Amino acid sequence: METKGMMKYAAVLSVLGAVGMFAYVGYASNMFSYLSEDPKVCINCHTMNTEYATWQHSSHRERATCVECHLPRESLADKIFAKSRDGFKHSFAMTFRTYEGDNIRISESAKKRIQANCINCHREIVSQITANSKLYQTAGESGQIDRKCWSCHREVPHGTTRSLTTTPDNLGVKEI
Amino acid sequence: MKRSTVLTVISVAAIVPMVLLAISINENKAEQKAINAVPQIKKLESRSSEWGKYYQRQYDSYRQTRKSDKIDDMLQVNPALVVMWAGYGFSKDYNAPRGHFYMLEDNINTLRTGGPVDAMTGPMPTACWTCKSTDVPRLIDKIGELDYFTGKWARHGSEIANPVGCGDCHDNETMKLTITRDFLKRGLDAEGSLKAAEATHQDMRSLVCAQCHSEYYFKKTEWTDKNGAKQTAGVVTFPWDNGFSAEAMEQYYDDRNFVDWTHKVSKTPMLKAQHPGYEIYKTGAHGLNNVACADCHMPYVREGGVKYSSHNVGSPLDHMANTCLNCHSEEEKAFKDRVARKLARKTELTKTAMDVIAKAHLEAGKAWELGATEAEMKDILQDIRHAQWRWDYSIASHGSFFHAPEETLRILGSAINKGQEARVKLRAVLAKYDAGDYEAPDFSTKEKAQAVIGLPYQKLVDEKMTFLNGLRQEWIEQQRQKGLYDTQAWEGMKFNTSYAPEELAKK
């Protein structure tokens, strides 16, 4: 009888402990901020300081936020899926330190999304370019050659100097 | 029993990774804090070299403003200015602005601040230091705003030791941008479209500049000091209650019957516009698109592998690749030509306005001389007051022709119109006194113009030189003793003015 009572007690305590711990982790990680689209959410972690700072000093600042370029815009489901997957990968990398150095690189799938978003906003300017590029490809290809917009427009929008150590005294970031 | 055990095991299994995760999160946060940490700098430290120890790139670029060292005597370029400012300090000496590095030096050297012989003499009030030095917020914090704004300019000579620098815009604890001049906060709150407390970081990248690059006047304010004596302070105040436009501020001043000075020749109750740079910029294409002052005047620059905001505040046209071309995709030359055309248009209208207004002053002077009555002159003087105010508002901030070309030309047009209205009325008055064909005297050079208004130029220069070699040297000695004098802030400073050759000054 006594052990049973003890176990019950332990069970309640450990469930409470787990709930409490979950609440704390939620609080410590600013969990709910990730539901927002505010660019400042991206500098919850210091890894993105330079990306934020360079964007904040670019002409895209007035027109496009982080998620407007980096997440798909076609459907809400795609967007939420991409955001969750990226979010998981980023948390994993932060927690287990699987990223190397301070100079992070974009993933292949994110490149595709961004390219689509470049074209989406600048479609009037690039429509002729995309149409012409089809002429240089074998039948059945997607119509876009491998090069991305930023293969030439290398400074847009983050500049070519963009590792964490390159913007040491950034005020827009330190505001947080 | 079984259920309790299962629950416990599951919970503990959940708690363990969550604890590890929490530890990891807190480690990352600590790292972020370390990355974002700021060095320990004294509150309102006025010596910029103390900040420069930790922010060497920013400090070095700030010191580059010393390269903007040319003295452009604007009275020489536009002698009409002497006539327009007759009876006011600006008719004595007025140069185009130089880099931030020279700000305090030029304030001390200009003939406008005169040659005080002690703390109680000289033509100007303490308020004239307000935008020249990092020592101002420090001194206001020490003795209080009203006390600071009381007395003659020379009173604070031994306290004001450093030109505008780091502490004017940065908070020492966070390095965030901050407003160190409370009159800007009061002005913004009175205007209402952007309350000081609601300013974002992007707003602050313009507001720190607006602390000084704005129109202001010295508002007479009564107060009682700690000995119970009545004092009058001249508090720097932004006339923004009705809005930022030339007309809104004109209304503000008219409602209060405010007069900066009475014109020596025409007896007009005058207004002097200072430099409404922020106000005009807000009406232009860049201001409307939320492009901050710092975006163009303090661009992100790359030095080796590091990026930082250049603190070499100057013309964005000097390094267009980092400024204009960040947003615009055009040839540099095409841009420069376009800006030059904007400047030429402004120059054309401002020359016309100056000629019209200067002549109006001289013609009004003649009318008084011939015995014109107050009643005859009242409307004329009001027209001259408004004409000169508008002309001054439109060009005093120097960059207005670029920041807001349309607004600048619009105001200049209305200034010319007001000036000519005054002159049409003046012709009638002059004709009445048999001087219908009166022609204003020649004011085509600075010397001729200063003779026309009776300015004792050489006396002013002599007084200034006595002051610079006397009282000023005492101030520097006192500043050294108080530990305020920053040798680096004055290193390599060359005596350069519009009125005296270098060999005249001992320093």
XYZ file of C-alpha atoms in Angstrom:
683
model
C 0.000 0.000 0.000
C 2.729 2.371 1.010
C 4.766 1.879 -2.161
C 1.638 2.396 -4.216
C 0.942 5.707 -2.447
C 4.545 6.746 -2.902
C 4.445 5.927 -6.592
C 1.281 7.925 -7.065
C 2.931 10.820 -5.337
C 6.045 10.458 -7.498
C 3.925 10.225 -10.654
C 2.066 13.462 -9.882
C 5.305 15.217 -9.002
C 7.119 14.058 -12.113
C 4.196 15.014 -14.384
C 4.127 18.453 -12.754
C 7.891 18.635 -13.154
C 7.643 17.781 -16.837
C 4.903 20.354 -17.441
C 6.879 22.966 -15.519
C 10.048 22.156 -17.426
C 8.168 22.385 -20.718
C 6.833 25.805 -19.707
C 10.330 26.923 -18.766
C 11.869 25.718 -22.025
C 9.046 27.475 -23.873
C 9.818 30.664 -21.998
C 13.592 30.443 -22.302
C 13.451 29.776 -26.023
C 10.902 32.546 -26.752
C 8.840 29.779 -28.288
C 5.807 31.864 -29.220
C 7.873 34.551 -30.928
C 8.457 32.069 -33.763
C 4.802 32.336 -34.731
C 5.467 35.947 -35.756
C 7.072 37.231 -38.971
C 9.083 39.985 -37.304
C 12.699 39.946 -38.570
C 13.890 40.398 -35.000
C 12.772 36.839 -34.268
C 15.599 35.699 -36.505
C 18.140 37.251 -34.126
C 16.805 35.393 -31.130
C 20.019 33.479 -31.819
C 23.276 35.344 -32.390
C 24.090 33.244 -35.441
C 21.908 35.495 -37.598
C 23.289 38.830 -36.330
C 25.146 39.623 -39.513
C 22.320 38.524 -41.777
C 19.988 40.840 -39.888
C 22.432 43.737 -39.858
C 23.275 43.540 -43.556
C 19.584 43.310 -44.472
C 18.831 46.266 -42.189
C 21.334 48.341 -44.171
C 20.058 47.251 -47.578
C 17.364 48.563 -49.878
C 15.324 45.383 -49.291
C 14.725 46.566 -45.724
C 11.794 48.712 -46.823
C 10.216 46.059 -49.053
C 10.889 42.524 -47.882
C 11.303 40.913 -44.463
C 13.344 37.743 -43.801
C 10.440 35.352 -44.261
C 9.196 37.087 -47.378
C 12.316 35.959 -49.214
C 13.275 32.830 -47.298
C 9.908 31.044 -47.069
C 7.641 29.979 -49.921
C 4.823 32.383 -50.608
C 2.630 30.341 -52.908
C 0.619 28.393 -50.326
C 0.195 28.693 -46.586
C 0.695 24.951 -46.102
C 4.046 25.056 -47.924
C 5.069 28.049 -45.886
C 4.251 26.457 -42.534
C 5.915 23.210 -43.565
C 9.076 25.003 -44.691
C 9.150 27.130 -41.588
C 8.783 24.099 -39.302
C 11.436 22.140 -41.155
C 13.906 25.040 -41.166
C 13.082 25.777 -37.552
C 13.831 22.201 -36.577
C 17.090 22.160 -38.518
C 18.184 25.460 -36.990
C 17.353 24.357 -33.435
C 19.159 21.086 -33.988
C 22.219 22.857 -35.348
C 22.232 25.370 -32.487
C 21.800 22.698 -29.810
C 24.268 20.166 -31.126
C 26.609 22.721 -32.690
C 26.589 20.942 -36.001
C 27.183 24.145 -37.969
C 30.762 25.046 -38.592
C 32.378 28.367 -37.887
C 30.578 31.650 -37.989
C 29.941 31.725 -41.697
C 26.669 29.918 -42.269
C 25.476 28.877 -45.726
C 22.043 28.507 -47.159
C 20.565 25.069 -47.967
C 19.713 23.875 -51.483
C 15.977 23.853 -50.851
C 16.081 27.395 -49.447
C 17.973 28.552 -52.546
C 15.114 27.373 -54.723
C 12.548 29.178 -52.601
C 14.485 32.423 -52.624
C 15.019 32.260 -56.372
C 11.260 31.796 -56.796
C 10.633 34.791 -54.550
C 13.127 36.970 -56.440
C 11.258 36.181 -59.631
C 7.899 36.636 -57.960
C 8.589 40.233 -56.933
C 10.771 41.229 -59.881
C 8.772 39.312 -62.477
C 8.316 42.221 -64.828
C 12.033 42.745 -65.101
C 12.983 39.077 -65.313
C 10.158 37.736 -67.474
C 12.185 38.184 -70.636
C 15.262 36.647 -69.037
C 13.414 33.510 -68.000
C 11.751 33.244 -71.414
C 15.069 33.573 -73.211
C 16.891 31.121 -70.966
C 14.520 28.377 -72.151
C 15.991 28.692 -75.623
C 19.337 27.485 -74.340
C 18.110 24.316 -72.707
C 17.303 20.838 -73.836
C 13.635 20.029 -74.084
C 11.921 19.110 -70.836
C 14.150 21.203 -68.562
C 12.558 23.581 -66.089
C 13.405 26.682 -68.039
C 15.818 28.055 -65.513
C 19.500 27.534 -65.788
C 21.509 26.669 -62.701
C 22.637 30.155 -61.975
C 20.690 32.076 -59.388
C 19.948 35.800 -59.373
C 22.615 36.328 -56.742
C 25.272 34.497 -58.768
C 25.623 37.898 -60.436
C 23.900 40.228 -57.948
C 26.261 39.043 -55.267
C 25.735 41.961 -52.910
C 21.962 41.585 -52.727
C 20.909 41.989 -50.038
C 23.425 40.720 -47.474
C 26.649 41.820 -49.148
C 29.649 39.602 -49.752
C 31.121 40.084 -46.292
C 28.785 38.197 -44.037
C 30.230 36.096 -41.305
C 29.356 36.677 -37.687
C 32.668 38.391 -36.988
C 32.241 40.971 -39.747
C 29.685 43.199 -38.043
C 30.974 43.315 -34.488
C 29.323 46.514 -33.264
C 25.931 46.315 -34.814
C 23.403 48.575 -33.173
C 20.254 47.328 -34.913
C 21.044 43.923 -33.484
C 22.044 45.086 -30.046
C 18.683 46.733 -29.653
C 17.276 43.329 -28.659
C 0.607 0.951 -9.413
C 1.497 0.140 -12.967
C -0.056 3.343 -14.303
C 1.844 5.525 -11.820
C 5.135 3.904 -12.746
C 4.531 4.365 -16.450
C 3.626 8.024 -15.924
C 6.708 8.593 -13.792
C 9.024 6.927 -16.274
C 7.546 8.892 -19.197
C 7.749 12.173 -17.307
C 11.332 11.628 -16.220
C 12.190 10.563 -19.758
C 10.739 13.862 -20.925
C 12.340 15.953 -18.182
C 15.899 14.791 -18.824
C 16.186 16.011 -22.448
C 14.252 19.167 -21.569
C 16.752 19.961 -18.823
C 19.604 19.385 -21.251
C 17.842 21.578 -23.792
C 17.296 24.333 -21.218
C 20.990 24.193 -20.316
C 21.916 24.463 -23.970
C 19.519 27.395 -24.519
C 20.962 29.237 -21.562
C 24.503 28.618 -22.766
C 23.593 30.060 -26.144
C 21.960 33.040 -24.494
C 25.059 33.659 -22.427
C 27.127 33.555 -25.597
C 24.765 36.020 -27.268
C 25.057 38.305 -24.272
C 28.840 38.135 -24.466
C 28.747 38.953 -28.190
C 26.409 41.898 -27.621
C 28.203 43.163 -24.506
C 29.413 46.753 -24.412
C 32.527 48.107 -22.712
C 32.391 50.136 -19.524
C 32.373 53.817 -20.396
C 31.472 56.549 -17.913
C 27.983 58.063 -18.166
C 27.987 61.091 -20.525
C 31.748 60.723 -21.077
C 32.557 63.765 -23.171
C 35.990 62.717 -24.414
C 35.392 60.797 -27.621
C 38.827 59.182 -27.467
C 37.608 57.235 -24.402
C 34.872 55.640 -26.556
C 37.335 55.333 -29.421
C 39.462 52.925 -27.373
C 36.760 50.305 -27.902
C 35.270 51.439 -31.226
C 38.403 52.221 -33.154
C 36.964 52.010 -36.645
C 34.025 54.265 -35.858
C 36.284 56.699 -34.026
C 38.858 56.778 -36.816
C 36.161 57.452 -39.397
C 34.726 60.212 -37.187
C 38.160 61.814 -37.094
C 38.254 61.763 -40.889
C 35.738 64.629 -40.824
C 38.855 66.769 -40.346
C 39.378 66.440 -44.096
C 36.386 68.700 -44.625
C 38.507 71.710 -43.676
C 37.876 74.372 -46.308
C 36.721 77.791 -45.139
C 34.084 79.069 -47.562
C 33.266 82.675 -46.694
C 29.595 82.864 -47.609
C 29.493 86.651 -47.090
C 32.175 86.915 -49.752
C 30.173 84.658 -52.091
C 26.839 86.387 -51.404
C 27.396 89.960 -50.156
C 23.606 90.491 -50.105
C 23.665 88.368 -46.916
C 25.460 91.174 -45.075
C 22.608 93.570 -45.853
C 19.947 91.004 -45.020
C 21.488 90.301 -41.606
C 22.345 93.912 -40.710
C 22.309 94.311 -36.929
C 22.639 90.550 -36.418
C 25.688 88.388 -35.781
C 25.608 86.652 -39.138
C 26.512 89.898 -40.945
C 29.888 89.781 -39.151
C 31.053 86.356 -40.211
C 29.415 83.374 -41.869
C 31.164 80.382 -43.426
C 29.826 77.218 -45.012
C 29.985 74.420 -42.434
C 33.062 72.203 -42.090
C 33.359 68.648 -40.737
C 32.162 67.675 -37.240
C 35.817 67.742 -36.128
C 35.831 71.565 -36.462
C 32.476 72.249 -34.898
C 33.617 73.630 -31.571
C 36.725 75.304 -32.986
C 34.616 77.231 -35.509
C 32.074 78.223 -32.861
C 34.890 79.678 -30.766
C 36.604 81.365 -33.713
C 33.629 82.970 -35.448
C 33.249 86.727 -35.049
C 29.622 86.064 -34.099
C 30.574 84.789 -30.646
C 32.608 87.953 -30.166
C 35.539 88.636 -27.858
C 34.396 88.237 -24.250
C 36.899 89.278 -21.577
C 35.248 87.374 -18.704
C 32.258 85.119 -17.935
C 29.798 88.044 -18.025
C 30.694 89.659 -21.369
C 30.202 88.937 -25.044
C 27.205 89.147 -27.382
C 25.871 85.577 -27.245
C 24.017 83.460 -24.623
C 25.067 80.050 -23.270
C 22.626 78.376 -25.681
C 25.180 78.861 -28.485
C 27.226 75.960 -27.097
C 24.276 73.603 -27.156
C 24.960 71.795 -30.403
C 28.703 72.151 -30.438
C 29.929 69.841 -27.732
C 29.608 66.507 -25.926
C 30.159 68.489 -22.759
C 26.682 70.017 -23.073
C 24.623 66.958 -22.017
C 27.226 66.354 -19.293
C 26.914 69.911 -18.010
C 23.096 69.890 -18.210
C 23.107 66.662 -16.207
C 25.394 68.299 -13.650
C 23.792 71.725 -13.130
C 20.299 71.351 -14.606
C 18.844 72.513 -17.904
C 17.591 75.947 -16.803
C 20.859 76.848 -15.121
C 22.771 75.715 -18.192
C 20.657 77.980 -20.427
C 21.239 81.050 -18.229
C 23.956 83.654 -18.744
C 26.485 84.595 -21.384
C 28.259 82.228 -23.740
C 31.578 82.828 -21.976
C 30.168 81.536 -18.683
C 30.641 77.886 -19.720
C 33.966 78.421 -21.505
C 35.971 76.356 -19.043
C 33.481 73.444 -19.142
C 32.952 73.066 -22.899
C 36.076 71.272 -24.044
C 35.203 68.750 -26.748
C 33.493 68.945 -30.150
C 30.342 66.954 -30.878
C 31.202 63.266 -30.649
C 30.241 59.787 -29.445
C 28.374 60.776 -26.279
C 25.966 63.020 -28.186
C 24.200 60.095 -29.850
C 25.130 56.935 -27.905
C 24.010 55.581 -24.562
C 27.062 54.463 -22.575
C 25.389 51.361 -21.111
C 23.906 49.845 -24.265
C 25.514 51.841 -27.122
C 21.984 52.293 -28.423
C 21.194 55.551 -30.147
C 19.811 58.038 -27.677
C 18.501 61.595 -27.566
C 20.699 63.629 -25.253
C 18.933 66.951 -25.934
C 15.508 67.013 -24.268
C 14.287 69.901 -26.435
C 14.038 67.470 -29.365
C 11.744 65.211 -27.331
C 9.575 68.196 -26.413
C 9.487 69.344 -30.045
C 8.506 65.912 -31.360
C 5.777 65.504 -28.763
C 4.374 68.969 -29.579
C 4.364 68.238 -33.316
C 2.732 64.900 -32.688
C 3.330 62.792 -35.814
C 6.162 60.836 -34.205
C 6.259 60.850 -30.411
C 9.765 60.632 -28.977
C 8.870 57.597 -26.865
C 7.638 55.681 -29.922
C 10.746 56.140 -32.067
C 12.125 52.934 -33.592
C 15.806 52.215 -34.229
C 15.316 53.319 -37.845
C 13.712 56.599 -36.652
C 16.589 57.124 -34.251
C 19.051 56.926 -37.133
C 17.621 60.304 -38.169
C 16.541 61.708 -34.816
C 20.024 61.761 -33.315
C 20.893 64.149 -36.165
C 17.653 66.111 -35.706
C 18.851 67.079 -32.224
C 20.913 69.756 -33.928
C 19.976 69.864 -37.617
C 16.633 71.542 -36.915
C 15.088 74.988 -36.620
C 15.098 76.432 -33.084
C 14.843 79.629 -31.095
C 15.789 80.646 -27.564
C 12.612 80.699 -25.497
C 12.748 83.090 -22.543
C 11.974 81.063 -19.434
C 11.782 82.464 -15.884
C 13.079 80.339 -13.033
C 14.287 80.687 -9.464
C 17.773 79.495 -8.542
C 18.647 77.803 -5.252
C 19.434 81.145 -3.608
C 15.902 82.304 -4.394
C 17.041 84.768 -7.064
C 14.937 85.229 -10.215
C 16.748 84.166 -13.375
C 15.866 84.141 -17.060
C 17.006 81.244 -19.205
C 17.076 81.231 -23.012
C 16.050 77.632 -23.626
C 16.602 76.097 -27.061
C 13.079 75.306 -28.313
C 11.798 73.821 -31.575
C 8.831 75.809 -33.018
C 7.036 72.657 -34.151
C 3.632 73.049 -32.434
C 1.827 73.771 -35.736
C 3.951 71.493 -37.899
C 7.267 71.345 -39.760
C 6.482 73.593 -42.768
C 7.783 77.136 -43.302
C 4.250 78.500 -43.012
C 3.473 76.517 -39.836
C 6.565 77.838 -38.067
C 5.981 81.355 -39.393
C 2.513 81.210 -37.821
C 4.050 79.918 -34.582
C 6.445 82.879 -34.381
C 3.806 85.447 -35.454
C 1.356 84.176 -32.807
C 4.000 84.747 -30.151
C 5.247 88.041 -31.623
C 8.692 86.500 -31.535
C 11.541 88.589 -32.912
C 15.143 87.371 -33.289
C 16.413 90.908 -33.897
C 15.309 94.243 -35.320
C 16.874 94.925 -38.691
C 19.387 97.755 -38.454
C 18.420 99.381 -41.768
C 14.754 98.549 -42.395
C 13.696 98.249 -38.693
C 11.911 95.011 -39.576
C 11.150 92.644 -36.650
C 13.179 89.773 -38.126
C 13.267 86.015 -37.817
C 16.461 84.034 -38.339
C 15.916 80.516 -39.597
C 18.655 78.244 -38.303
C 18.930 75.001 -40.248
C 15.638 73.137 -40.573
C 17.362 70.115 -42.154
C 15.256 67.425 -40.503
C 11.982 69.226 -41.185
C 12.656 69.688 -44.904
C 14.099 66.194 -45.368
C 10.800 64.781 -44.071
C 8.960 66.249 -47.083
C 11.319 64.825 -49.711
C 11.380 61.503 -51.558
C 13.971 59.952 -49.252
C 12.302 61.103 -46.055
C 8.925 59.841 -47.231
C 10.456 56.440 -47.965
C 11.887 56.150 -44.470
C 15.489 56.445 -45.624
C 17.342 57.666 -42.541
C 20.082 60.327 -42.416
C 22.531 57.580 -41.454
C 21.619 55.462 -44.480
C 23.298 57.972 -46.809
C 25.535 60.055 -44.554
C 26.900 57.154 -42.474
C 26.789 54.201 -44.862
C 27.880 50.656 -44.127
C 31.432 50.386 -45.327
C 33.781 47.438 -45.622
C 37.296 47.587 -44.311
C 39.141 44.348 -44.891
C 36.788 41.688 -43.568
C 34.765 43.946 -41.302
C 31.697 46.052 -41.904
C 30.720 49.072 -39.847
C 28.810 52.330 -40.114
C 31.130 55.064 -41.291
C 31.149 57.992 -38.858
C 32.786 60.260 -41.407
C 29.602 62.268 -41.855
C 29.712 64.226 -45.081
C 28.377 64.309 -48.611
C 27.070 60.928 -49.824
C 28.236 61.938 -53.310
C 31.844 61.379 -52.195
C 31.384 57.595 -52.140
C 28.300 56.813 -54.152
C 28.974 53.096 -54.444
C 28.152 52.770 -50.737
C 25.327 55.290 -50.690
C 23.121 56.136 -53.702
C 23.951 52.980 -55.627
C 22.839 50.811 -52.736
C 19.274 51.419 -53.882
C 19.547 53.099 -57.302
C 21.009 51.377 -60.321
C 22.368 54.161 -62.470
C 25.697 55.555 -63.547
C 27.507 57.705 -60.989
C 28.004 60.465 -63.523
C 24.320 60.630 -64.415
C 23.526 60.972 -60.727
C 26.100 63.647 -60.085
C 24.853 65.647 -63.064
C 21.295 65.422 -61.830
C 22.270 66.626 -58.342
C 24.253 69.469 -59.922
C 21.144 70.540 -61.857
C 19.104 70.543 -58.657
C 21.725 72.745 -57.014
C 21.834 75.120 -59.995
C 18.058 75.579 -59.879
C 18.174 76.404 -56.198
C 21.105 78.774 -56.649
C 19.249 80.643 -59.380
C 16.210 81.263 -57.194
C 18.120 81.934 -53.997
C 20.272 84.573 -55.726
C 17.112 86.281 -56.964
C 15.529 86.100 -53.520
C 18.613 87.546 -51.799
C 18.826 90.416 -54.260
C 15.121 91.239 -53.869
C 15.128 91.051 -50.077
C 18.393 92.998 -49.606
C 17.054 95.779 -51.836
C 13.762 95.783 -49.937
C 15.707 96.372 -46.691
C 17.688 99.270 -48.175
C 14.614 100.822 -49.801
C 12.751 100.558 -46.502
C 15.727 102.246 -44.813
C 15.468 105.101 -47.311
C 11.718 105.401 -46.700
C 12.328 105.743 -42.936
C 15.029 108.325 -43.638
C 12.581 110.398 -45.682
C 10.069 110.358 -42.850
C 7.731 107.470 -43.628
C 5.291 106.708 -40.801
C 4.835 103.511 -38.790
C 1.408 103.041 -40.371
C 2.839 103.318 -43.878
C 5.586 100.824 -43.130
C 3.705 98.207 -41.062
C 2.550 95.944 -43.919
C 5.822 96.363 -45.761
C 7.854 95.219 -42.765
C 5.591 92.205 -42.292
C 6.194 91.243 -45.937
C 9.952 91.624 -45.515
C 9.860 89.559 -42.306
C 8.006 86.737 -44.042
C 10.056 86.955 -47.240
C 13.366 86.624 -45.433
C 12.121 83.947 -43.054
C 10.973 81.805 -45.978
C 14.146 82.331 -47.974
C 16.225 81.470 -44.895
C 14.118 78.410 -44.016
C 14.476 77.033 -47.527
C 18.257 77.236 -47.833
C 19.751 77.422 -44.330
C 20.091 73.661 -44.035
C 22.397 73.573 -47.102
C 21.235 70.121 -48.258
C 17.612 71.132 -48.778
C 17.998 71.467 -52.555
C 18.657 67.734 -52.616
C 16.626 66.486 -49.638
C 13.420 68.127 -50.900
C 13.932 70.067 -54.148
C 10.263 70.789 -54.834
C 9.583 72.099 -51.342
C 12.754 74.208 -51.405
C 11.874 75.839 -54.727
C 8.249 76.337 -53.666
C 9.290 78.227 -50.536
C 11.890 80.243 -52.447
C 9.163 81.214 -54.935
C 6.949 82.442 -52.129
C 9.892 84.331 -50.582
C 10.568 86.185 -53.837
C 6.866 86.983 -54.170
C 6.647 88.382 -50.627
C 9.824 90.405 -51.170
C 8.553 91.898 -54.402
C 5.194 92.686 -52.781
C 7.096 94.677 -50.174
C 9.031 96.492 -52.896
C 5.888 97.386 -54.872
C 4.437 98.915 -51.712
C 7.768 100.611 -50.980
C 7.810 102.270 -54.395
C 4.493 103.935 -53.568
C 5.844 105.176 -50.231
C 9.114 106.391 -51.791
C 7.188 108.176 -54.564
C 5.091 109.917 -51.943
C 8.302 111.341 -50.461
C 9.636 112.360 -53.888
C 12.091 109.479 -54.154
C 10.249 107.331 -56.664
C 13.462 106.753 -58.613
C 15.563 105.786 -55.566
C 18.109 103.068 -56.204
C 19.611 100.998 -53.418
C 23.384 101.501 -52.907
C 25.888 98.997 -54.285
C 26.417 95.944 -52.096
C 28.244 93.804 -54.627
C 31.181 92.861 -52.353
C 31.405 91.873 -48.679
C 33.377 95.048 -47.865
C 30.953 97.380 -49.673
C 27.980 95.675 -48.040
C 29.528 95.902 -44.562
C 30.210 99.600 -45.194
C 26.579 100.112 -46.284
C 25.334 98.733 -42.950
C 28.120 100.412 -40.913
C 29.813 97.336 -39.460
C 33.063 97.999 -37.475
C 34.794 94.962 -38.966
C 38.387 95.553 -37.869
C 37.283 96.239 -34.290
C 35.479 92.894 -34.202
C 38.543 91.086 -35.508
C 40.832 92.768 -32.946
C 38.485 91.876 -30.076
C 38.352 88.290 -31.292
C 42.121 87.947 -31.498
C 42.511 89.363 -27.979
C 39.992 86.804 -26.747
C 41.614 83.890 -28.581
C 45.062 84.696 -27.214
C 43.748 85.554 -23.749
C 40.586 84.148 -22.207
C 40.444 81.153 -24.541
C 43.909 80.049 -23.411
C 42.767 80.338 -19.770
C 39.749 78.143 -20.576
C 41.988 75.464 -22.052
C 44.171 75.525 -18.931
C 41.073 75.147 -16.710
C 39.730 72.342 -18.897
C 43.025 70.510 -18.515
C 42.862 70.843 -14.754
C 39.311 69.495 -14.698
C 40.346 66.534 -16.853
C 37.927 67.485 -19.609
C 40.420 68.418 -22.299
C 40.897 65.624 -24.821
C 44.239 66.124 -26.541
C 43.204 63.867 -29.415
C 40.193 66.071 -30.164
C 42.489 69.003 -30.908
C 45.466 67.209 -32.414
C 46.481 68.785 -35.713
C 43.940 71.606 -35.473
C 45.028 74.505 -37.661
C 43.838 78.043 -37.074
C 41.695 78.775 -40.112
C 39.116 81.556 -40.349
C 37.715 83.991 -42.892
C 39.187 87.035 -41.135
C 42.779 86.496 -40.006
C 45.833 84.811 -41.439
C 47.396 81.950 -39.534
C 50.424 83.893 -38.289
C 48.177 86.256 -36.341
C 47.227 83.553 -33.886
C 49.824 82.391 -31.396
C 48.496 78.856 -31.087
